[in-house]
Amino acid sequence: MADPPGRVPLRAALATLTGPLRFLLLSSFLIPLGSFMVLPFMSVFLHERLGMGLGTVGVVLAVASLVQFSGGVLGGALTERIGLRRTMLWALAIRTAGFLGLLLALRWPPLAVGALVLTCAGAALYLPANKGYLVHRVDEERRPAFLSAGNAALNAGMALGPLIAGPFVLSSPGPVFLASTVLFLVVAAGHVRLPAAGEEAPRTPDPDARLLTGVAVLPFAANALAFYLYFHFQHYLAVYAVERASSTFYSLVLLVCFLLVIVVQPVASGAIARMSYPWALGTGFAGLAAGLAVLAIGTRPALLAGGVLITLGDIVLFLKNDLEALRRSPRSDAVVFGQQRLAAGVGAGVSALVGGVLYDLTDRTGGTGWFWLAAAAQCLLLPPLLLVPLFRRTRRAGHHLHHDDPEGTPQPHGEHGRIPGR
């Protein structure tokens, strides 16, 4: 059967990857591999090895998370001034310095805080430039496949890093920190040989353009809401699952979730790209709601099934929001990814604050299952309350400009048409 017009099969799309893009995908695996050999264990490392109080550890991790997420908008803006490759090189240099600082902190513990913030700052600068390079001047039909392949590589590294380093990082952190530092040095050396994406010195940025100029409002808001709801699962599943099952079973749930993103998202990327935006949002938030509600049961099968449903929902939401933001914004790809990263940081941060209060309240009343039911209810109530009015407003504005179709998906038209890969 012939493929529908405008659809490029996944295998055919990935077959067009050039050598530099294949290296970039490999880097998208190696970088989180090296990072997640260390970062998931930082709370224990700071508390037990370096003697920090848990309150101080919480503040340090909150600052680091804020830098890693919200700093993406600065990374995107930097690409407009110095180019994609140079931004990635600076980001890798900063991140390598951070891991070297963690190694030196074994001798001088105060270095650990600054080193951790450096690693997160490097991540904030790198990710928008990496995604921007990956889809630079790529046609619309291949973008979903390329982005989903990058997400799969990222999740594969995140899944394997803790498995490799877990048995050693707390008992012998020195060799693990050294291995991560060397890995980043090797990856950075490979980036030096990458060709510039288009003009290495990009067009002069508009001096009046600010970090959020040209933001695609609806995808930005939808991304913030999606991360807010998803991070109820990310932040609080550990304490809930370990109490009812074991740390080993919790690790198994996370591994299954990583594998789903690695396998399912690339295969489903074409279908997600073709979904209308309202339908994608409805499907994604419904998946989150179902998964969070199932977690309330609290049994091992429910923990696993809930994680699967939540992951399927976020596969749709996160990819579709990025694709829609790219379509709607006139800014460069890297700036768009940075803005979406900022939305993710806002959502994750609010989730930590609101979810923490709610989980503590349900824990003290002896019914943490209600925490998940409350989160599921928010998945059903908040999107209509927050996104539907915004969707109607952007649709009316798009109709006035003759720029949106009836589904709310912008179409290139005259001088407003977006140049792919810009």
Short mmCIF file of C-alpha atoms in Angstrom, two decimals, residues 16-26 133-136 138 146 194:
data_model
loop_
_atom_site.label_atom_id
_atom_site.label_comp_id
_atom_site.label_asym_id
_atom_site.label_seq_id
_atom_site.Cartn_x
_atom_site.Cartn_y
_atom_site.Cartn_z
CA THR A 16 18.54 10.32 5.02
CA LEU A 17 20.53 11.15 8.16
CA THR A 18 23.95 12.47 7.25
CA GLY A 19 27.17 11.47 9.00
CA PRO A 20 27.19 14.59 11.23
CA LEU A 21 23.58 13.98 12.25
CA ARG A 22 24.33 10.35 13.06
CA PHE A 23 27.17 11.53 15.29
CA LEU A 24 24.78 14.01 16.91
CA LEU A 25 22.34 11.18 17.67
CA LEU A 26 25.20 9.15 19.15
CA TYR A 133 21.11 21.34 14.63
CA LEU A 134 19.26 18.04 14.27
CA VAL A 135 16.33 19.62 12.38
CA HIS A 136 18.26 22.42 10.64
CA VAL A 138 14.95 19.52 7.47
CA PHE A 146 14.45 13.11 13.57
CA LEU A 194 31.00 18.99 13.04
#
